[in-house]
Amino acid sequence: MQAGKAAESRDAGRPLQVTMKRGYEVLRDPHLNKGMAFTLEERQQLNIHGLLPPCFLGQDSQVYSILKNFERLTSDLDRYILLMSLQDRNEKLFYKVLASDIERFMPIVYTPTVGLACQQYGLAFRRPRGLFITIHDRGHIATMLKSWPESTIKAIVVTDGERILGLGDLGCYGMGIPVGKLALYTACGGVKPYECLPVMLDVGTDNETLLKDPLYIGLRHKRIRGQAYDDLLDEFMEAVTSRYGMNCLIQFEDFANANAFRLLHKYRNKYCTFNDDIQGTASVAVAGLLAALRITKNRLSDHTVLFQGAGEAALGIANLIVMAMEKEGVSKDAAIRRIWMVDSKGLIVKGRASLTSEKQRFAHEHDEMKNLEDIVRDIKPSVLIGVAAIGGAFTKQILQDMAALNKRPIIFALSNPTSKAECTAEQCYKYTEGRGIFASGSPFDPVTLPSGQTLYPGQGNNSYVFPGVALGVISCGQKHIGEDVFLTTAEVISQQVSDENLQEGRLYPPLVTIQDVSLKIAVRIAEEAYRNNTASTYPQPKDLEAFIRSQVYSTDYNSFVADSYTWPEEAMKVKL
């Protein structure tokens, strides 16, 4: 049995973990290390007695110690470094801490703090996590994968660092995103961390600041594109599935628009893969819209949607909205006509030059317009969605116009990090006189209206989506991930929003329930996979929920006490 994996037998109600490591090797392995929670017997058997202080702590005491250290720090970047250092030395304690208050710690290990951490990754870098594969390693990726110590990998998050959140090209510094994403796979979805692998494909960077940064940890040349880039991606996909199997989930993260759509279309029907920026963002946005319909008391197809932004997030959301409208009985063409987009050159209309095929789908007959305020007055949307990473794009005038046009305007400022948000929650509620139905990509504090009512802005965080999707796909061994998976996920998320949540301004379930939400998503995905014959784990479990629960990672410590027992006395008698 590999080090770090729990055996089936039990000791004192805890899984028995078997490892051949001894001494400092145990304390330096984050999969094994329990710090001062090792019992005296465990310390003696693992040859670590004397290597730890003569003190025995429970896991709850260790969590308390971490919390006290966390509270003592004044900057979120320092808190990020504290938590990442904990992950490097004691994995179970790290996830126990995250699970103890996911609403508090998620903004530290993921957006918005992870954006700052990526920008300063050279300073925050302590110990390498994941696999760094460069453009110069072509022809040898299969060999590099063998360097990774785990032979069973079920989920990979891969990036090339070209479009990190709303921050642009961060090159190798973008590794913080796959690391943070997979931490949430475990904290929110219960995917086993030792079955996850973060990967950075370093093809260079076009960020001149990084190329001149003495602390930069990546290749110091311009990005290599074209056939060499495509060959690297093809070899990577083939090497991963050859080593870990065709059911290994490969999530693409923070690729530039030009590559994101192209690679998704290229690989989606060949591998078990999805792009979170396109499909995950779409799912969480549509989940928010479905919840908002319970406030507006109408159908999605009754709304006119205007996007500020026409990149991968906007197009992903728009395509899923079309799918949701079709499910209401509207034709695809009619659904498309309800959706308008604005990019850096203005309103996307028929006949405009240099439109990609993805944008052309949402180009309508209309005069060209450039000013967003004028476009809002002309198009008269009931839903305004910002995904262009232009901070403050939703001006006071736009918000007031949305309120004048609609009894309950739906306004989603989804860009990350917080500095890139199109408007704040307070601005939305203030300029719509408290009538705006608001959601954002990054967290905002509660807002108290002049009436005395306190509203809690909904955070449309992709973490509602990808952990549950991953758990479901991995548990049933789904072969490919279709768009229906993400519409199903959106429906499940919206169904978990209570009427009380809606009255408080929340369009998403409270983050404290995210593990339950992820489980429900996973169960529904697995049910549909078996119904559609896209699952590969057979025989089909009789109780899918119980089966998936059994796959969930436990943050409780295992026991290392030897599984010792005796034989009958006669059998043990020494023969002379």
XYZ file of C-alpha atoms in Angstrom:
576
model
C 0.000 0.000 0.000
C 1.259 3.475 -0.878
C 2.168 5.852 1.890
C -0.668 8.145 2.744
C -3.536 5.802 1.871
C -5.866 4.491 4.559
C -6.404 0.762 4.955
C -9.853 -0.753 5.420
C -9.215 -1.994 8.948
C -10.034 0.304 11.876
C -8.379 1.210 15.155
C -10.302 3.063 17.830
C -12.895 3.994 15.197
C -10.305 5.602 12.909
C -8.997 4.302 9.564
C -5.679 2.511 9.928
C -2.964 4.057 7.755
C 0.017 1.977 6.694
C 3.324 3.523 5.712
C 6.832 2.171 5.307
C 8.314 5.591 6.100
C 9.996 6.202 9.447
C 11.543 9.100 11.365
C 11.776 12.547 9.781
C 10.315 11.148 6.531
C 6.961 10.874 8.300
C 7.036 14.406 9.715
C 8.077 15.881 6.379
C 5.315 14.182 4.389
C 2.138 16.366 4.447
C -0.008 13.295 3.658
C 1.226 11.579 6.852
C 2.185 14.329 9.283
C -0.126 14.928 12.259
C 2.281 17.093 14.259
C 1.717 16.743 17.996
C -1.452 14.718 17.393
C 0.636 11.529 17.074
C 0.009 9.294 20.097
C 2.921 7.962 22.146
C 2.478 4.511 20.610
C 2.469 5.963 17.098
C 5.594 7.995 17.846
C 7.415 4.917 19.071
C 6.350 2.719 16.159
C 7.173 5.364 13.532
C 10.545 6.222 15.112
C 9.545 9.852 15.718
C 9.484 9.716 19.541
C 11.808 12.481 20.681
C 11.465 14.350 17.372
C 8.347 16.066 18.701
C 7.794 17.964 21.969
C 6.427 15.766 24.810
C 2.919 17.127 24.257
C -0.169 15.449 22.812
C -2.762 17.626 21.066
C -6.101 16.813 19.515
C -6.882 18.031 16.008
C -9.335 20.628 17.344
C -6.552 22.161 19.445
C -4.365 22.347 16.359
C -7.164 24.090 14.436
C -7.451 26.608 17.295
C -3.699 27.270 17.127
C -3.868 27.947 13.376
C -6.853 30.263 13.845
C -4.989 32.291 16.471
C -2.026 32.660 14.128
C -4.371 33.566 11.268
C -6.068 36.306 13.304
C -2.744 37.774 14.363
C -1.786 38.526 10.732
C -2.867 41.822 9.184
C -2.584 41.215 5.417
C -4.461 38.674 3.311
C -1.272 37.762 1.445
C 0.386 36.791 4.753
C -2.717 34.750 5.621
C -2.490 33.045 2.226
C 1.157 32.164 2.857
C 0.250 30.833 6.331
C -2.416 28.509 4.920
C -0.291 27.344 1.983
C 2.558 26.580 4.383
C 0.138 24.523 6.457
C -0.899 22.607 3.329
C 2.780 21.889 2.687
C 3.312 20.287 6.093
C -0.035 18.854 7.310
C -2.647 18.184 4.634
C -5.489 16.909 6.809
C -5.169 19.836 9.212
C -5.195 22.266 6.272
C -8.514 20.902 5.022
C -9.905 20.674 8.551
C -9.173 24.401 8.967
C -10.806 25.286 5.621
C -13.878 23.195 6.421
C -14.184 24.801 9.867
C -15.228 28.114 8.263
C -15.279 27.863 4.476
C -16.892 31.295 4.134
C -13.947 32.861 5.941
C -11.101 30.973 4.290
C -12.276 30.624 0.685
C -11.498 34.286 -0.152
C -7.954 33.655 1.116
C -7.107 30.413 -0.717
C -9.032 31.481 -3.822
C -10.502 34.713 -5.198
C -9.798 37.474 -4.492
C -6.552 36.874 -2.540
C -5.187 34.219 -4.917
C -4.980 36.946 -7.584
C -2.648 38.995 -5.395
C -0.711 35.833 -4.518
C -0.205 35.062 -8.219
C 1.031 38.600 -8.880
C 3.583 38.170 -6.083
C 4.174 34.443 -6.520
C 7.925 34.923 -6.553
C 7.727 36.349 -3.026
C 5.090 33.878 -1.790
C 6.858 30.833 -3.284
C 8.013 28.473 -0.541
C 7.819 24.927 -1.836
C 6.932 23.676 -5.333
C 3.441 22.230 -5.692
C 2.334 20.417 -8.821
C 4.096 19.746 -12.101
C 5.835 22.408 -14.198
C 6.020 21.383 -17.876
C 7.666 23.718 -20.383
C 7.595 24.119 -24.147
C 11.158 22.739 -24.151
C 9.973 19.431 -22.672
C 8.154 18.303 -25.825
C 8.752 14.642 -26.488
C 9.357 13.912 -22.795
C 6.062 14.714 -21.020
C 5.296 11.037 -20.380
C 8.628 10.752 -18.550
C 7.915 13.888 -16.518
C 4.542 12.536 -15.364
C 6.378 9.549 -13.906
C 8.225 11.961 -11.614
C 4.963 12.669 -9.814
C 4.897 10.385 -6.731
C 1.240 9.321 -7.000
C 0.310 6.652 -9.547
C -3.448 7.278 -9.298
C -4.588 10.721 -10.444
C -8.266 11.366 -11.114
C -8.335 15.154 -11.558
C -5.923 17.639 -13.137
C -6.252 21.420 -13.314
C -3.975 22.850 -16.007
C -3.163 26.430 -17.028
C -0.707 28.201 -19.300
C -1.001 31.369 -17.209
C -2.002 33.666 -20.075
C -5.242 35.047 -18.629
C -5.178 34.829 -14.839
C -8.518 36.069 -13.462
C -8.827 39.668 -14.712
C -5.082 40.235 -14.294
C -3.828 39.085 -17.688
C -0.632 37.201 -18.514
C 1.143 36.112 -15.329
C 3.085 33.279 -16.928
C 4.462 30.759 -14.455
C 3.121 32.821 -11.546
C -0.290 31.508 -12.604
C 0.442 28.183 -10.880
C -1.358 29.609 -7.827
C -4.665 29.129 -9.670
C -4.531 25.324 -10.239
C -3.226 24.887 -6.680
C -6.061 26.984 -5.241
C -8.669 25.378 -7.490
C -7.725 21.853 -6.418
C -7.725 22.891 -2.749
C -11.415 23.711 -3.282
C -11.965 20.396 -5.098
C -11.211 18.854 -1.710
C -12.562 21.469 0.726
C -15.889 21.919 -1.099
C -16.313 18.659 -3.005
C -14.416 16.082 -0.974
C -12.193 14.953 -3.871
C -9.136 13.207 -2.408
C -6.176 15.645 -2.567
C -3.614 12.927 -3.331
C -5.637 12.076 -6.468
C -5.338 15.664 -7.758
C -2.523 17.211 -9.787
C -1.990 20.933 -10.563
C -0.085 21.531 -13.812
C 1.563 24.620 -15.287
C 2.324 24.569 -19.025
C 5.043 27.211 -19.306
C 5.419 28.451 -22.878
C 6.878 31.827 -21.864
C 5.177 35.136 -21.100
C 4.491 38.361 -22.967
C 4.430 40.294 -19.683
C 7.476 42.569 -19.882
C 7.350 43.311 -16.154
C 7.740 39.605 -15.349
C 10.499 39.117 -17.897
C 12.471 41.801 -16.020
C 11.504 40.545 -12.540
C 14.556 38.961 -10.824
C 12.189 36.806 -8.725
C 10.255 35.428 -11.721
C 10.257 31.610 -11.623
C 9.291 30.836 -15.246
C 10.829 30.789 -18.721
C 12.224 34.208 -19.635
C 11.113 34.599 -23.229
C 8.038 35.611 -25.208
C 5.172 33.151 -25.501
C 5.651 30.463 -28.116
C 2.509 29.998 -30.200
C 1.365 28.166 -33.327
C 2.116 24.548 -34.129
C 4.698 24.107 -31.364
C 2.083 25.176 -28.787
C -0.538 22.830 -30.242
C 1.919 19.939 -30.298
C 2.676 20.527 -26.610
C -1.033 20.418 -25.717
C -1.662 17.301 -27.808
C 1.268 15.494 -26.232
C 0.155 16.555 -22.754
C -3.385 15.237 -23.226
C -2.137 11.947 -24.663
C 0.495 11.484 -21.941
C -1.995 12.178 -19.129
C -4.604 9.726 -20.404
C -1.960 7.119 -21.187
C -0.671 7.237 -17.593
C -3.854 7.919 -15.621
C -6.598 6.590 -17.918
C -9.178 8.105 -20.262
C -11.439 8.935 -17.308
C -8.907 11.313 -15.752
C -10.686 14.669 -15.487
C -8.684 17.505 -17.086
C -9.927 21.007 -16.238
C -8.577 23.865 -18.367
C -8.125 27.078 -16.417
C -7.226 30.667 -17.367
C -6.250 30.130 -20.986
C -6.578 33.170 -23.283
C -9.827 33.469 -25.260
C -8.302 32.439 -28.575
C -7.043 29.163 -27.126
C -9.812 28.479 -24.594
C -12.647 27.934 -27.098
C -10.424 26.252 -29.653
C -9.026 23.719 -27.192
C -12.451 23.038 -25.662
C -13.944 22.252 -29.083
C -10.879 20.191 -29.997
C -10.788 17.967 -26.909
C -14.302 17.892 -25.395
C -15.499 14.810 -27.333
C -12.176 12.996 -27.113
C -11.257 13.413 -23.437
C -12.970 13.927 -20.072
C -12.429 17.672 -19.983
C -14.057 21.052 -19.417
C -13.072 24.713 -19.246
C -14.119 26.343 -15.988
C -13.825 29.916 -17.283
C -16.335 29.130 -20.028
C -18.560 26.380 -18.616
C -18.143 26.762 -14.854
C -18.758 30.514 -15.001
C -21.761 29.879 -17.240
C -23.234 27.390 -14.803
C -22.937 29.602 -11.733
C -24.280 32.648 -13.599
C -27.304 30.725 -14.913
C -27.865 29.339 -11.398
C -28.099 32.939 -10.163
C -30.511 33.843 -12.971
C -32.741 30.838 -12.232
C -32.876 31.895 -8.567
C -33.622 35.515 -9.595
C -36.640 34.316 -11.620
C -38.297 33.409 -8.322
C -38.143 37.133 -7.471
C -39.145 38.517 -10.891
C -41.916 35.866 -11.212
C -41.371 35.181 -14.912
C -39.389 32.970 -17.289
C -35.805 33.372 -18.448
C -37.032 33.737 -22.034
C -39.028 36.807 -20.964
C -35.793 38.692 -20.281
C -33.431 40.677 -22.498
C -29.802 40.097 -21.506
C -26.947 42.523 -22.170
C -23.332 41.513 -21.584
C -20.523 43.964 -20.885
C -17.761 41.761 -22.277
C -17.730 39.133 -25.007
C -14.888 36.851 -23.954
C -14.963 33.239 -22.893
C -17.024 33.894 -19.735
C -19.664 35.968 -21.553
C -19.972 33.554 -24.453
C -20.108 30.552 -22.115
C -22.910 32.145 -20.082
C -24.782 33.222 -23.213
C -24.677 29.739 -24.723
C -25.970 28.170 -21.513
C -28.740 30.803 -21.272
C -29.805 29.794 -24.795
C -29.880 26.159 -23.683
C -31.969 27.061 -20.600
C -34.399 29.119 -22.713
C -34.746 26.211 -25.159
C -35.687 24.025 -22.204
C -38.545 26.488 -21.559
C -39.838 25.761 -25.061
C -38.341 28.716 -26.947
C -36.569 28.128 -30.270
C -32.810 28.537 -30.425
C -33.054 31.515 -32.783
C -35.593 33.257 -30.539
C -33.357 32.667 -27.515
C -30.314 34.106 -29.299
C -32.286 37.234 -30.209
C -32.785 37.912 -26.469
C -29.018 38.236 -25.931
C -26.808 41.240 -26.779
C -23.085 41.740 -26.247
C -20.679 44.647 -25.922
C -16.943 44.156 -26.391
C -14.015 46.593 -26.432
C -15.170 47.987 -29.798
C -18.803 48.475 -28.797
C -22.106 46.714 -29.470
C -21.712 43.480 -31.428
C -23.870 43.847 -34.538
C -24.125 42.212 -37.947
C -21.661 43.542 -40.481
C -19.111 44.678 -37.916
C -15.559 43.810 -38.895
C -13.327 41.187 -37.278
C -15.936 39.196 -35.343
C -14.993 35.676 -34.257
C -17.416 32.872 -35.088
C -18.432 32.711 -31.401
C -19.317 36.431 -31.363
C -21.084 36.306 -34.735
C -23.690 34.022 -33.225
C -24.913 36.904 -31.032
C -24.581 39.693 -33.635
C -27.935 41.282 -34.480
C -29.162 43.853 -36.985
C -28.558 47.216 -35.315
C -26.580 50.408 -35.726
C -23.071 50.339 -34.289
C -22.830 51.886 -30.809
C -19.849 52.293 -28.485
C -20.993 53.960 -25.266
C -22.397 51.500 -22.701
C -24.764 54.070 -21.187
C -26.298 54.740 -24.617
C -26.505 51.018 -25.360
C -28.387 50.311 -22.107
C -30.941 53.031 -22.933
C -31.365 51.694 -26.475
C -31.471 47.928 -25.864
C -33.447 48.266 -22.586
C -32.120 45.080 -20.959
C -33.714 43.518 -17.880
C -30.480 41.624 -17.150
C -27.040 43.299 -17.189
C -24.011 41.030 -16.802
C -20.436 42.301 -16.490
C -17.574 39.948 -17.352
C -15.016 42.248 -19.017
C -12.852 42.976 -15.954
C -13.383 46.733 -16.320
C -13.736 48.093 -12.807
C -16.594 50.574 -12.378
C -18.078 49.926 -15.855
C -21.602 50.016 -14.386
C -21.825 53.726 -13.678
C -24.358 55.517 -11.510
C -26.268 56.492 -14.659
C -26.397 52.914 -15.959
C -27.651 51.572 -12.633
C -30.288 54.309 -12.416
C -31.391 53.594 -15.995
C -31.675 49.867 -15.225
C -33.918 50.756 -12.267
C -36.025 53.093 -14.440
C -36.456 50.400 -17.102
C -37.268 47.512 -14.745
C -39.205 46.947 -11.548
C -36.516 44.449 -10.403
C -33.387 44.838 -12.581
C -30.943 41.922 -12.490
C -27.343 43.162 -12.268
C -24.405 40.724 -12.151
C -20.912 42.228 -11.683
C -18.983 38.987 -12.136
C -15.429 40.150 -12.890
C -12.596 39.137 -10.555
C -10.769 40.199 -8.469
C -12.721 42.807 -6.458
C -10.845 45.729 -8.055
C -12.186 44.646 -11.460
C -15.851 44.419 -10.393
C -18.177 46.475 -12.617
C -19.843 47.955 -9.529
C -20.026 47.255 -5.816
C -23.044 45.812 -4.066
C -23.576 49.086 -2.253
C -23.588 51.047 -5.523
C -26.080 48.655 -7.089
C -28.519 48.786 -4.166
C -28.106 52.553 -3.708
C -28.687 53.604 -7.327
C -31.518 51.119 -7.932
C -33.241 52.195 -4.704
C -32.807 48.703 -3.243
C -34.640 47.049 -6.140
C -31.585 45.622 -7.903
C -31.091 41.859 -7.831
C -27.314 41.682 -7.440
C -24.594 39.057 -7.700
C -20.826 39.431 -7.958
C -17.769 37.324 -8.705
C -15.873 38.450 -5.599
C -17.335 38.819 -2.106
C -18.896 42.073 -0.878
C -19.951 42.993 2.654
C -23.653 43.126 3.579
C -25.413 46.405 2.780
C -28.018 48.043 5.027
C -30.648 50.041 3.112
C -32.160 53.327 4.359
C -35.265 51.288 5.231
C -33.162 49.334 7.736
C -33.214 46.116 5.710
C -29.831 44.364 5.412
C -29.032 42.614 2.131
C -26.336 39.968 1.708
C -24.967 40.132 -1.847
C -24.846 36.828 -3.704
C -21.369 35.749 -4.746
C -21.484 33.882 -8.047
C -18.345 31.937 -7.312
C -17.418 29.029 -9.603
C -16.646 27.048 -6.454
C -20.373 26.262 -6.333
C -19.848 24.400 -9.610
C -16.508 22.721 -10.225
C -16.102 20.734 -6.947
C -19.509 19.053 -7.327
C -19.001 18.477 -11.049
C -15.589 16.914 -10.367
C -16.911 14.680 -7.587
C -19.803 13.458 -9.749
C -17.717 12.898 -12.875
C -14.960 11.077 -10.973
C -17.351 8.926 -8.927
C -19.218 7.521 -11.923
C -16.268 7.545 -14.324
C -17.987 9.797 -16.847
C -16.337 9.624 -20.267
C -17.131 13.101 -21.593
C -18.636 16.238 -20.050
C -21.451 17.760 -22.101
C -23.158 21.141 -21.707
C -26.139 19.376 -20.117
C -23.934 18.712 -17.056
C -23.594 22.446 -16.447
C -27.278 23.235 -16.935
C -28.111 20.413 -14.515
C -25.589 21.856 -12.045
C -27.144 25.331 -12.360
C -30.588 23.900 -11.648
C -29.379 22.026 -8.572
C -27.632 25.116 -7.159
C -30.704 27.325 -7.680
C -32.924 24.724 -5.990
C -30.796 24.975 -2.836
C -31.587 28.688 -2.456
C -34.372 29.066 0.116
C -37.074 31.750 0.078
C -35.414 33.175 3.181
C -32.113 33.422 1.277
C -33.851 35.332 -1.520
C -35.409 37.777 0.941
C -31.903 38.487 2.256
C -30.651 39.254 -1.250
C -28.796 35.944 -1.669
C -29.040 34.273 -5.082
C -26.831 31.385 -3.998
C -26.928 29.006 -1.039
C -24.815 30.172 1.939
C -21.202 29.052 1.482
C -21.420 27.082 4.738
C -23.656 24.615 2.856
C -21.325 24.226 -0.114
C -20.286 20.662 0.750
C -23.929 19.552 0.802
C -24.586 21.426 -2.451
C -21.575 19.732 -4.087
C -22.830 16.317 -2.983
C -26.285 16.985 -4.466
C -24.688 18.122 -7.736
C -22.504 15.002 -7.846
C -25.455 12.677 -7.228
C -27.585 14.316 -9.950
C -24.688 14.207 -12.450
C -24.079 10.540 -11.702
C -27.795 9.704 -12.038
C -27.924 11.328 -15.474
C -24.637 9.711 -16.532
C -25.986 6.229 -15.805
C -29.305 7.125 -17.477
C -27.486 8.356 -20.615
C -24.907 5.536 -20.644
C -21.971 7.930 -20.287
C -20.746 6.429 -16.971
C -18.021 3.783 -16.885
C -18.050 2.717 -13.207
C -19.935 -0.561 -13.174
C -21.927 -2.203 -11.763
C -24.064 0.864 -11.031
C -24.241 1.371 -7.241
C -27.713 0.646 -5.828
C -27.538 3.723 -3.591
C -25.682 6.405 -5.565
C -25.665 8.958 -2.756
C -24.220 6.470 -0.265
C -21.626 5.399 -2.836
C -20.522 8.977 -3.544
C -20.428 9.794 0.174
C -18.053 6.849 0.593
C -15.691 8.479 -1.953
C -15.468 11.754 -0.012
C -12.162 12.644 1.638
C -12.123 12.726 5.428
C -10.246 15.530 7.198
C -10.021 13.449 10.405
C -6.658 11.950 11.265
C -5.981 8.272 10.613
C -4.336 5.906 13.077
C -0.816 4.610 12.526
C -0.926 1.997 15.312
C 0.175 -1.366 13.939
C -2.619 -3.785 13.116
C -1.284 -6.393 15.583
C -3.084 -9.550 16.721
C -2.268 -13.012 18.029
C -2.689 -16.573 16.773
C -4.029 -19.504 18.762
C -1.478 -20.531 21.387
C -0.992 -23.961 19.824
C -0.115 -22.448 16.444
C 2.483 -20.157 18.022
C 4.194 -22.900 20.026
C 7.920 -23.117 19.296
C 8.879 -26.433 17.733
C 12.189 -27.936 18.876
